[in-house]
PDB file of C-alpha atoms in Angstrom:
ATOM      1  CA  MET A  29      95.241 231.626 -32.632  1.00 38.00           C
ATOM      2  CA  ARG A  30      96.602 234.799 -33.627  1.00 42.00           C
ATOM      3  CA  ASP A  31      94.814 238.083 -34.466  1.00 42.00           C
ATOM      4  CA  GLN A  32      94.364 238.452 -38.203  1.00 44.00           C
ATOM      5  CA  ALA A  33      94.389 241.882 -39.598  1.00 45.00           C
ATOM      6  CA  VAL A  34      92.028 243.070 -42.809  1.00 45.00           C
ATOM      7  CA  ARG A  35      93.750 245.966 -44.322  1.00 42.00           C
ATOM      8  CA  LEU A  36      91.446 248.000 -46.201  1.00 40.00           C
ATOM      9  CA  THR A  37      92.314 250.616 -48.813  1.00 37.00           C
ATOM     10  CA  ASP A  38      91.914 254.383 -48.471  1.00 34.00           C
ATOM     11  CA  ARG A  39      89.191 254.555 -50.793  1.00 36.00           C
ATOM     12  CA  PRO A  40      85.242 254.279 -50.035  1.00 38.00           C
ATOM     13  CA  ARG A  41      84.246 250.489 -50.055  1.00 41.00           C
ATOM     14  CA  ARG A  42      80.856 249.437 -50.815  1.00 44.00           C
ATOM     15  CA  CYS A  43      78.910 246.264 -49.936  1.00 43.00           C
ATOM     16  CA  ARG A  44      79.674 244.223 -53.035  1.00 43.00           C
ATOM     17  CA  PRO A  45      80.450 240.579 -53.741  1.00 36.00           C
ATOM     18  CA  GLY A  46      83.953 240.003 -53.257  1.00 45.00           C
ATOM     19  CA  GLY A  47      84.902 243.469 -51.550  1.00 53.00           C
ATOM     20  CA  LEU A  48      84.884 243.144 -47.609  1.00 53.00           C
ATOM     21  CA  ARG A  49      83.234 239.836 -47.196  1.00 53.00           C
ATOM     22  CA  ARG A  50      86.179 238.204 -49.052  1.00 58.00           C
ATOM     23  CA  ASP A  51      88.609 240.270 -46.888  1.00 54.00           C
ATOM     24  CA  ALA A  52      86.876 238.971 -43.744  1.00 53.00           C
ATOM     25  CA  ASN A  53      86.776 235.325 -44.747  1.00 53.00           C
ATOM     26  CA  ARG A  54      90.422 235.355 -45.460  1.00 54.00           C
ATOM     27  CA  ALA A  55      91.394 237.015 -42.030  1.00 48.00           C
ATOM     28  CA  ASP A  56      88.854 234.613 -40.295  1.00 46.00           C
ATOM     29  CA  GLY A  57      90.764 231.708 -41.887  1.00 49.00           C
ATOM     30  CA  ARG A  58      88.012 230.333 -44.222  1.00 46.00           C
ATOM     31  CA  GLY A  59      90.113 231.276 -47.461  1.00 45.00           C
ATOM     32  CA  PRO A  60      88.513 233.080 -50.293  1.00 42.00           C
ATOM     33  CA  ASP A  61      84.928 233.306 -50.522  1.00 37.00           C
ATOM     34  CA  ARG A  62      84.178 232.126 -54.034  1.00 34.00           C
ATOM     35  CA  SER A  63      80.251 232.378 -53.909  1.00 30.00           C
ATOM     36  CA  ARG A  64      78.594 234.903 -56.188  1.00 29.00           C
ATOM     37  CA  ARG A  65      75.770 235.842 -53.478  1.00 33.00           C
ATOM     38  CA  ALA A  66      75.597 239.628 -52.923  1.00 31.00           C
ATOM     39  CA  CYS A  67      77.127 240.360 -49.497  1.00 37.00           C
ATOM     40  CA  ARG A  68      73.889 241.878 -48.452  1.00 38.00           C
ATOM     41  CA  ARG A  69      72.365 238.455 -48.301  1.00 43.00           C
ATOM     42  CA  GLN A  70      74.552 237.111 -45.559  1.00 59.00           C
ATOM     43  CA  ARG A  71      72.132 235.906 -42.862  1.00 60.00           C
ATOM     44  CA  GLY A  72      72.990 236.014 -39.185  1.00 64.00           C
ATOM     45  CA  GLY A  73      70.889 234.941 -36.442  1.00 67.00           C
ATOM     46  CA  LEU A  74      69.245 238.410 -35.889  1.00 78.00           C
ATOM     47  CA  GLY A  75      69.172 239.509 -39.581  1.00 81.00           C
ATOM     48  CA  ALA A  76      71.124 240.346 -42.670  1.00 84.00           C
ATOM     49  CA  ASN A  77      74.775 241.319 -42.349  1.00 85.00           C
ATOM     50  CA  ALA A  78      77.297 242.926 -45.104  1.00 84.00           C
ATOM     51  CA  LEU A  79      80.077 240.381 -43.531  1.00 85.00           C
ATOM     52  CA  PRO A  80      79.646 236.744 -42.599  1.00 86.00           C
ATOM     53  CA  GLN A  81      79.036 236.045 -39.046  1.00 89.00           C
ATOM     54  CA  ILE A  82      82.382 236.704 -36.914  1.00 92.00           C
ATOM     55  CA  THR A  83      82.995 233.696 -34.708  1.00 92.00           C
ATOM     56  CA  GLY A  84      86.806 234.210 -34.236  1.00 93.00           C
ATOM     57  CA  THR A  85      89.097 237.186 -33.803  1.00 93.00           C
ATOM     58  CA  VAL A  86      89.132 239.703 -36.775  1.00 92.00           C
ATOM     59  CA  THR A  87      90.452 243.145 -37.001  1.00 92.00           C
ATOM     60  CA  LEU A  88      89.500 245.626 -39.796  1.00 91.00           C
ATOM     61  CA  LEU A  89      92.443 247.884 -39.728  1.00 90.00           C
ATOM     62  CA  SER A  90      92.765 250.958 -41.924  1.00 89.00           C
ATOM     63  CA  ARG A  91      93.563 254.605 -42.069  1.00 85.00           C
ATOM     64  CA  ASN A  92      90.708 257.272 -42.898  1.00 81.00           C
ATOM     65  CA  THR A  93      88.641 254.483 -44.606  1.00 86.00           C
ATOM     66  CA  THR A  94      84.757 254.558 -45.016  1.00 87.00           C
ATOM     67  CA  THR A  95      82.637 251.553 -45.580  1.00 86.00           C
ATOM     68  CA  ARG A  96      79.141 252.297 -46.526  1.00 84.00           C
ATOM     69  CA  ARG A  97      76.007 250.624 -47.314  1.00 81.00           C
ATOM     70  CA  ASP A  98      75.333 250.818 -51.026  1.00 77.00           C
ATOM     71  CA  PRO A  99      72.508 253.426 -51.459  1.00 73.00           C
ATOM     72  CA  ASP A 100      71.012 251.239 -54.016  1.00 77.00           C
ATOM     73  CA  ALA A 101      70.523 248.320 -51.730  1.00 77.00           C
ATOM     74  CA  SER A 102      67.090 247.271 -51.362  1.00 74.00           C
ATOM     75  CA  GLU A 103      67.384 244.999 -48.415  1.00 78.00           C
ATOM     76  CA  ALA A 104      68.057 246.276 -44.780  1.00 83.00           C
ATOM     77  CA  PHE A 105      71.328 245.011 -43.181  1.00 86.00           C
ATOM     78  CA  ARG A 106      73.804 245.964 -40.778  1.00 89.00           C
ATOM     79  CA  ILE A 107      77.572 245.640 -41.163  1.00 89.00           C
ATOM     80  CA  ALA A 108      78.629 242.816 -38.842  1.00 92.00           C
ATOM     81  CA  GLU A 109      77.289 240.512 -36.171  1.00 93.00           C
ATOM     82  CA  ILE A 110      79.912 239.200 -33.821  1.00 95.00           C
ATOM     83  CA  ASP A 111      78.889 235.919 -32.285  1.00 94.00           C
ATOM     84  CA  GLY A 112      80.284 234.793 -28.848  1.00 94.00           C
ATOM     85  CA  PRO A 113      81.708 233.447 -26.987  1.00 94.00           C
ATOM     86  CA  ASN A 114      84.707 233.856 -29.068  1.00 94.00           C
ATOM     87  CA  GLY A 115      83.676 236.454 -31.566  1.00 95.00           C
ATOM     88  CA  ARG A 116      85.838 239.469 -31.276  1.00 96.00           C
ATOM     89  CA  LEU A 117      85.968 242.148 -33.844  1.00 96.00           C
ATOM     90  CA  THR A 118      88.394 245.355 -33.644  1.00 96.00           C
ATOM     91  CA  VAL A 119      87.630 248.034 -36.050  1.00 96.00           C
ATOM     92  CA  ASP A 120      90.798 250.714 -36.277  1.00 95.00           C
ATOM     93  CA  GLY A 121      90.545 253.567 -38.412  1.00 94.00           C
ATOM     94  CA  VAL A 122      87.188 252.953 -40.145  1.00 94.00           C
ATOM     95  CA  THR A 123      84.048 254.808 -40.564  1.00 94.00           C
ATOM     96  CA  ALA A 124      81.003 252.685 -41.083  1.00 93.00           C
ATOM     97  CA  THR A 125      78.156 254.673 -42.416  1.00 91.00           C
ATOM     98  CA  GLY A 126      74.399 254.127 -43.659  1.00 89.00           C
ATOM     99  CA  GLY A 127      73.781 250.613 -41.984  1.00 88.00           C
ATOM    100  CA  GLY A 128      70.160 249.883 -41.320  1.00 87.00           C
ATOM    101  CA  CYS A 129      68.197 247.014 -39.924  1.00 81.00           C
ATOM    102  CA  LEU A 130      64.638 246.683 -38.953  1.00 76.00           C
ATOM    103  CA  GLU A 131      64.897 245.639 -35.458  1.00 91.00           C
ATOM    104  CA  TYR A 132      68.529 245.340 -33.798  1.00 92.00           C
ATOM    105  CA  ALA A 133      71.564 247.201 -34.493  1.00 93.00           C
ATOM    106  CA  GLY A 134      72.054 249.528 -37.501  1.00 92.00           C
ATOM    107  CA  THR A 135      75.739 248.714 -37.928  1.00 94.00           C
ATOM    108  CA  TYR A 136      77.211 246.350 -35.276  1.00 95.00           C
ATOM    109  CA  LEU A 137      75.776 243.658 -33.131  1.00 95.00           C
ATOM    110  CA  PRO A 138      77.884 241.828 -30.608  1.00 96.00           C
ATOM    111  CA  THR A 139      75.968 238.942 -29.145  1.00 95.00           C
ATOM    112  CA  ASP A 140      76.140 236.023 -26.897  1.00 95.00           C
ATOM    113  CA  GLY A 141      79.365 237.125 -25.021  1.00 97.00           C
ATOM    114  CA  ALA A 142      81.258 238.405 -27.872  1.00 97.00           C
ATOM    115  CA  THR A 143      83.424 241.663 -28.075  1.00 98.00           C
ATOM    116  CA  LEU A 144      83.393 244.609 -30.265  1.00 98.00           C
ATOM    117  CA  VAL A 145      86.362 247.336 -30.147  1.00 98.00           C
ATOM    118  CA  LEU A 146      86.292 250.382 -32.065  1.00 98.00           C
ATOM    119  CA  ARG A 147      89.437 252.519 -32.077  1.00 97.00           C
ATOM    120  CA  HIS A 148      89.871 255.685 -34.014  1.00 96.00           C
ATOM    121  CA  SER A 149      86.756 254.902 -35.834  1.00 97.00           C
ATOM    122  CA  ALA A 150      83.062 256.177 -36.186  1.00 96.00           C
ATOM    123  CA  VAL A 151      79.764 254.998 -36.919  1.00 96.00           C
ATOM    124  CA  THR A 152      77.405 257.325 -38.542  1.00 94.00           C
ATOM    125  CA  ASN A 153      73.906 257.462 -40.274  1.00 92.00           C
ATOM    126  CA  SER A 154      72.711 254.117 -39.134  1.00 92.00           C
ATOM    127  CA  THR A 155      69.021 253.198 -38.202  1.00 92.00           C
ATOM    128  CA  ALA A 156      67.254 250.371 -36.211  1.00 92.00           C
ATOM    129  CA  ASN A 157      64.609 250.130 -33.630  1.00 92.00           C
ATOM    130  CA  TYR A 158      66.913 249.380 -31.038  1.00 93.00           C
ATOM    131  CA  GLY A 159      70.611 250.511 -31.027  1.00 93.00           C
ATOM    132  CA  GLY A 160      70.538 252.610 -34.146  1.00 93.00           C
ATOM    133  CA  ALA A 161      74.426 252.498 -34.431  1.00 94.00           C
ATOM    134  CA  ILE A 162      75.146 249.387 -32.002  1.00 96.00           C
ATOM    135  CA  PHE A 163      73.171 246.783 -30.224  1.00 96.00           C
ATOM    136  CA  VAL A 164      75.295 245.098 -27.323  1.00 97.00           C
ATOM    137  CA  ASP A 165      73.304 241.925 -26.612  1.00 94.00           C
ATOM    138  CA  GLN A 166      73.475 239.065 -24.144  1.00 93.00           C
ATOM    139  CA  GLY A 167      76.497 239.461 -21.949  1.00 95.00           C
ATOM    140  CA  SER A 168      78.520 241.032 -24.858  1.00 97.00           C
ATOM    141  CA  THR A 169      81.282 243.770 -24.341  1.00 97.00           C
ATOM    142  CA  LEU A 170      81.559 247.140 -26.263  1.00 97.00           C
ATOM    143  CA  GLU A 171      84.747 249.269 -25.954  1.00 97.00           C
ATOM    144  CA  VAL A 172      84.939 252.471 -27.859  1.00 97.00           C
ATOM    145  CA  HIS A 173      88.240 254.571 -27.762  1.00 97.00           C
ATOM    146  CA  ASP A 174      88.992 257.797 -29.464  1.00 96.00           C
ATOM    147  CA  SER A 175      85.837 257.341 -31.719  1.00 96.00           C
ATOM    148  CA  GLY A 176      82.603 258.963 -32.576  1.00 95.00           C
ATOM    149  CA  LEU A 177      78.905 257.796 -32.597  1.00 95.00           C
ATOM    150  CA  ARG A 178      76.804 260.222 -34.477  1.00 93.00           C
ATOM    151  CA  ASN A 179      73.533 260.944 -36.587  1.00 93.00           C
ATOM    152  CA  SER A 180      72.177 257.406 -36.093  1.00 93.00           C
ATOM    153  CA  ALA A 181      68.491 256.759 -35.057  1.00 91.00           C
ATOM    154  CA  ALA A 182      66.539 254.331 -33.023  1.00 92.00           C
ATOM    155  CA  LEU A 183      63.290 254.052 -31.076  1.00 91.00           C
ATOM    156  CA  GLN A 184      65.740 253.130 -28.272  1.00 91.00           C
ATOM    157  CA  GLY A 185      69.347 253.779 -28.015  1.00 91.00           C
ATOM    158  CA  GLY A 186      70.222 255.903 -31.116  1.00 91.00           C
ATOM    159  CA  ALA A 187      73.998 255.316 -30.526  1.00 92.00           C
ATOM    160  CA  VAL A 188      74.091 252.428 -28.199  1.00 94.00           C
ATOM    161  CA  TYR A 189      71.551 250.138 -26.778  1.00 95.00           C
ATOM    162  CA  ASN A 190      72.996 247.935 -24.020  1.00 94.00           C
ATOM    163  CA  GLY A 191      71.280 244.699 -23.636  1.00 92.00           C
ATOM    164  CA  PRO A 192      70.886 242.421 -20.569  1.00 92.00           C
ATOM    165  CA  ARG A 193      74.381 241.545 -18.704  1.00 94.00           C
ATOM    166  CA  SER A 194      76.328 243.497 -21.247  1.00 95.00           C
ATOM    167  CA  THR A 195      78.967 246.121 -20.747  1.00 94.00           C
ATOM    168  CA  THR A 196      79.856 249.290 -22.693  1.00 94.00           C
ATOM    169  CA  LEU A 197      82.951 251.298 -22.095  1.00 93.00           C
ATOM    170  CA  LEU A 198      83.386 254.862 -23.765  1.00 92.00           C
ATOM    171  CA  LYS A 199      86.669 256.446 -23.600  1.00 93.00           C
ATOM    172  CA  ARG A 200      87.454 259.663 -25.295  1.00 92.00           C
ATOM    173  CA  THR A 201      84.462 259.161 -27.533  1.00 91.00           C
ATOM    174  CA  ARG A 202      81.897 261.469 -28.513  1.00 90.00           C
ATOM    175  CA  VAL A 203      78.245 260.633 -28.839  1.00 90.00           C
ATOM    176  CA  ASP A 204      75.934 262.833 -30.924  1.00 84.00           C
ATOM    177  CA  ASN A 205      72.577 261.452 -31.365  1.00 77.00           C
ATOM    178  CA  THR A 206      69.649 263.618 -30.616  1.00 65.00           C
ATOM    179  CA  PRO A 207      67.400 262.531 -28.664  1.00 63.00           C
ATOM    180  CA  ASN A 208      68.143 259.184 -27.034  1.00 72.00           C
ATOM    181  CA  LYS A 209      71.959 258.576 -27.247  1.00 86.00           C
ATOM    182  CA  CYS A 210      72.028 255.283 -25.033  1.00 89.00           C
ATOM    183  CA  ARG A 211      69.595 253.097 -23.672  1.00 90.00           C
ATOM    184  CA  PRO A 212      68.509 251.918 -21.130  1.00 89.00           C
ATOM    185  CA  VAL A 213      69.149 254.992 -19.367  1.00 86.00           C
ATOM    186  CA  GLY A 214      72.212 254.734 -16.990  1.00 84.00           C
ATOM    187  CA  SER A 215      73.300 251.511 -18.633  1.00 87.00           C
ATOM    188  CA  VAL A 216      76.337 253.218 -20.331  1.00 87.00           C
ATOM    189  CA  PRO A 217      78.593 255.156 -17.959  1.00 82.00           C
ATOM    190  CA  ALA A 218      79.621 258.676 -19.527  1.00 77.00           C
ATOM    191  CA  CYS A 219      76.663 258.725 -22.023  1.00 81.00           C
ATOM    192  CA  THR A 220      73.856 261.032 -21.132  1.00 71.00           C
ATOM    193  CA  SER A 221      70.678 260.952 -22.827  1.00 66.00           C
TER     194      SER A 221
END
């Protein structure tokens, strides 16, 4: 299966029926989403998500695009849950901001052997109890290249929480969360807390 790219416009996108959810469904090979449910009601195994659970290879590709959680949304949700072992989400040129989940991952949650790759992107102003920006769970992989993780908050891992058997690689990436950037301490090389 070849990698499918979702091209986003250079204007802010809000989580609304038809927006990112429709684009992701097309890229994931499921065709247009015809349901009228609000995207904040997409349910994953670990909470609500703006996008449907990603189980294949999806790329969000843009240039200077911001995806933000609707400030009027009453329900807590993250942007995406990527489920392994075949789930792979590449985010290139996108700033995701304002994600919020009560327990795990304010913005992105790769789980069960999934892969999340961020390139030339940012995750900002997100909150969760564990992994304010990103929670890397259950043997999953996170690669962050030429990107920024900033102004997110969590009880543990304001930027990244690296779960059991998970791997996180930060290359030319700025992590600005105070305090508590990455947890557990020492689990993310090049990320000091």
